[in-house]
């Protein structure tokens, strides 16, 4: 018995230092990983990257759920196969791009439109590097080379939270030069929970207590303007601001049921909403890092006391985008709320989808001179300002404090905005439909967004 105890003691005596040494090694290894920010495998992969030639990135912008970038690379020799990839040696995703070749120089961009490019919602939870991959075949042998990218844009690192899905989010840190041996652009993707002040979606129920928008008196079959005091001789009073709020609340409820974290620029009929500064209707979506921003309005023909012959849905969208999501909104709201697209032709781009740009005359009449607006700028401040650099936001507070300031005017990381005119309040059939079908407008809206996010 005694002898056994002694052996045990002896084993313990040697085992303890060995275990301690091992633990120490593990700590050192983990520490090393932390210092370099990349694992050994990743480091091995990064060592294979070319060190004499880099691509340059001249511009990169997040708009909604997409990152688009453009740049160029000049190679020593012609290559057979050239690709843009996100890779760590283990996982590799090919990024579609538009490539223009001039001899050995390749100019590239990820997309033509602002709401296309790298879909940040679809990236795996890993660390990935943006690289140019070339393949050259020489006598049956294929040589693969990776080239890294150098930041020549005016922007620095970016941070993106993915939309909430099954109560989960990823945080994506898009960071330059995380590896000492060459310039890099790393996408560090990790699961996280949304910070309290970060949201998926912002809704702006148009107008507020001080500005009701269109008001009408309606008894189910006749519409007239309220009297000078804002009262109705017959029927009930309908304010656009309240109608916007009711539909927005329904949309919010349904989006939350679908799992999204949603905020609104106002929550009651009595709220006042400012446009600029912090948490204004033009800034809140970006203050809260929302991916989408939706303004909900109801239309009117602008004829005082008149009845509108126009009716139906109008969706106002930004410049330089594809209409995938816009088309889903039109289709799904029409189907769900039994409405039609508007017959208005002014500013019409496609069935129900409108783009209202500034005219030369409007720019000249701009009360703030010199105006920094162009005919490529969207007239609706809500769309123009929310989109930052993508939509050519203009309000920079030059004549502060009277001139409004958009803190996100030059931002390359913004929400994608849409402005809805759900129907005409001075059209009897539209107004009846809006009053009786609020829920269905919201249902169509949410279906459209779900459909868009599930595509690709
Ligand atoms: Zn309105």
XYZ file of C-alpha atoms and ligand atoms in Angstrom, residues 206-207 211-214 240-241 244 296-300 380 419-421, ligand 1:
19
model
C -45.197 60.226 -42.665
C -46.111 63.639 -41.131
C -48.334 68.574 -40.051
C -51.238 66.184 -40.703
C -50.749 65.994 -44.484
C -54.030 65.550 -46.392
C -53.129 61.353 -43.482
C -50.737 61.472 -40.497
C -49.860 56.570 -42.047
C -45.452 55.311 -45.287
C -47.725 57.957 -46.842
C -51.147 58.342 -48.416
C -51.585 60.401 -51.518
C -53.878 63.167 -52.731
C -37.747 63.451 -52.027
C -41.313 55.848 -49.890
C -44.838 54.481 -50.260
C -47.945 56.375 -51.337
Zn -47.713 62.489 -47.125
